[in-house]
Tab-separated table of C-alpha atoms in Angstrom:
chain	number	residue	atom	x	y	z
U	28	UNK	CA	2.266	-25.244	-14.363
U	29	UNK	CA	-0.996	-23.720	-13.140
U	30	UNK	CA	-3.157	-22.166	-15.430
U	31	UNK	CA	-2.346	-18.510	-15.246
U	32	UNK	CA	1.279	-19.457	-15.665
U	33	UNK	CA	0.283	-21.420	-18.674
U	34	UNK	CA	-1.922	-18.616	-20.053
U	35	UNK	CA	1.002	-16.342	-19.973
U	36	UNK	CA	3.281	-18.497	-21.649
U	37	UNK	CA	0.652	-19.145	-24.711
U	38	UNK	CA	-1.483	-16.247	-25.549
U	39	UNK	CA	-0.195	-13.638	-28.122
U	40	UNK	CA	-1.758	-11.027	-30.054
U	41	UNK	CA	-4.128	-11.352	-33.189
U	42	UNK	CA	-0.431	-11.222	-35.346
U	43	UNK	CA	1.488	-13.849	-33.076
U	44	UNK	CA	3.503	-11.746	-30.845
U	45	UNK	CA	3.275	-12.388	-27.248
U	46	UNK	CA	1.709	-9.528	-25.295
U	47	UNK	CA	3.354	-7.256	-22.842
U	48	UNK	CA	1.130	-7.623	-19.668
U	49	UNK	CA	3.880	-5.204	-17.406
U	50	UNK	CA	1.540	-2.110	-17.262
U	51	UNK	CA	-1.838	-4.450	-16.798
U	52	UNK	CA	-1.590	-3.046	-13.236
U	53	UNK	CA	-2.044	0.188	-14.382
U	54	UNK	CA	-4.078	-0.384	-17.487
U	55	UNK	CA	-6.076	-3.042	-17.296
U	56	UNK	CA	-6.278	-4.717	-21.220
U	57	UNK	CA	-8.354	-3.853	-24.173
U	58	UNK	CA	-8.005	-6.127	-27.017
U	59	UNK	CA	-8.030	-9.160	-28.769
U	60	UNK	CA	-5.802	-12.534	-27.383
U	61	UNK	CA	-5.300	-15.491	-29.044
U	62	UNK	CA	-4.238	-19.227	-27.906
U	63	UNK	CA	-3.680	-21.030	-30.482
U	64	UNK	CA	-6.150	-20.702	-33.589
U	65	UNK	CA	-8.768	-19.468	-31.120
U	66	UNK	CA	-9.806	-16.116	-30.082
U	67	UNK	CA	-11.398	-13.579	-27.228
U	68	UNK	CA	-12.202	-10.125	-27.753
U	69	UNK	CA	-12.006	-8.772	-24.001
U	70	UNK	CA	-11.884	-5.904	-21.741
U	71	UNK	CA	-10.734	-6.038	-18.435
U	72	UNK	CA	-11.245	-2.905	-15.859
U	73	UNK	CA	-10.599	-3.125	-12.327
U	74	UNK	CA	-14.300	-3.898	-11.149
U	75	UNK	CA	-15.605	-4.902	-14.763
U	76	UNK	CA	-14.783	-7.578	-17.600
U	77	UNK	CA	-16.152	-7.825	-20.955
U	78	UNK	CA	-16.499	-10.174	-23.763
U	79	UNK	CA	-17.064	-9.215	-26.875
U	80	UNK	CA	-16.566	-12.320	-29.338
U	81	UNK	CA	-15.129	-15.489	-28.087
U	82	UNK	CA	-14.427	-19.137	-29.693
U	83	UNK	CA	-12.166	-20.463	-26.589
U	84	UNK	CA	-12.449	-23.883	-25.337
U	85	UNK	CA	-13.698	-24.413	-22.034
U	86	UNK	CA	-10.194	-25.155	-21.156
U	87	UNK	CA	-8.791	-21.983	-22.464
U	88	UNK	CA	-11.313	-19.639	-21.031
U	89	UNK	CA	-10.352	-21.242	-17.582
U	90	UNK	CA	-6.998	-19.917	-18.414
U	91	UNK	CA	-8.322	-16.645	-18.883
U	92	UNK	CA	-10.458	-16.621	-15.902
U	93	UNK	CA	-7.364	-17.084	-13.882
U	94	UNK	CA	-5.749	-13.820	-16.229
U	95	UNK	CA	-8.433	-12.054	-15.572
U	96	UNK	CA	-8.771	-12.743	-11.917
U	97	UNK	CA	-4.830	-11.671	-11.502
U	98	UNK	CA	-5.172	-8.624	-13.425
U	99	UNK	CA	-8.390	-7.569	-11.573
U	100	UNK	CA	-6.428	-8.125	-8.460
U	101	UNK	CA	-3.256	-6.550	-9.429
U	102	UNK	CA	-5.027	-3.278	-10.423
U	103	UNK	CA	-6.637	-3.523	-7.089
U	104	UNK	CA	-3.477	-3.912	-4.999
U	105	UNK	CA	-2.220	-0.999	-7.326
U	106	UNK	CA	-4.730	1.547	-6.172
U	107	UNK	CA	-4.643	0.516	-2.465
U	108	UNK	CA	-0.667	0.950	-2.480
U	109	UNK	CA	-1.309	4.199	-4.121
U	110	UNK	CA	-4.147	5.135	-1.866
U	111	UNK	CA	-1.376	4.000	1.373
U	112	UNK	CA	1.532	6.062	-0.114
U	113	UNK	CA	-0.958	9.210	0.131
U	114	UNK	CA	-1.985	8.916	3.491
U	115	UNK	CA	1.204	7.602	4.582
U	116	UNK	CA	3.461	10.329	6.590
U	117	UNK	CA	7.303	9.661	5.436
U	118	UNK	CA	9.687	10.182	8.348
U	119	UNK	CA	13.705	10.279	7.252
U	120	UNK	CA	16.321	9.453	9.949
């Protein structure tokens, strides 16, 4: 299991409950995520991450390094298939 994979399957919110990530595309994320009985306070924008309060391990926050780095890239791909689908001429046969 790499470590995104593992991410996902172990970080919930500050009450337990596993997050929905399916609008992160869209989003980004804005609040707290927990793995285990550790913490992170983030925000994560397309071209901008922030920490606010953090106890991870060093393990864990290469777990959400590799969340981050999807999300970043997802929201990226988003806008560039949105950009393409507004420039793009639609022909039907």
């Amino acid at each position: 299991m790499n470590a995104l994979d593992q991410f996902l399957a172990n970080v919930t919110d500050e009450f337990g409950n596993k997050i929905d990530f399916l609008n992160i595309e869209n989003e980004g994320f804005n609040g707290i995520i927990c793995i285990g009985d550790k913490s992170a306070e983030i925000s994560i924008e397309k071209d901008s991450f922030t920490e606010i309060e953090s106890d991870l391990s060093d393990d864990e926050k290469i777990m959400l390094n590799a969340f981050i780095e999807y999300t970043q890239s997802e929201m990226r791909n988003q806008k560039f298939f949105i950009q393409n689908i507004n420039t793009t001429q639609w022909t039907l046969f």
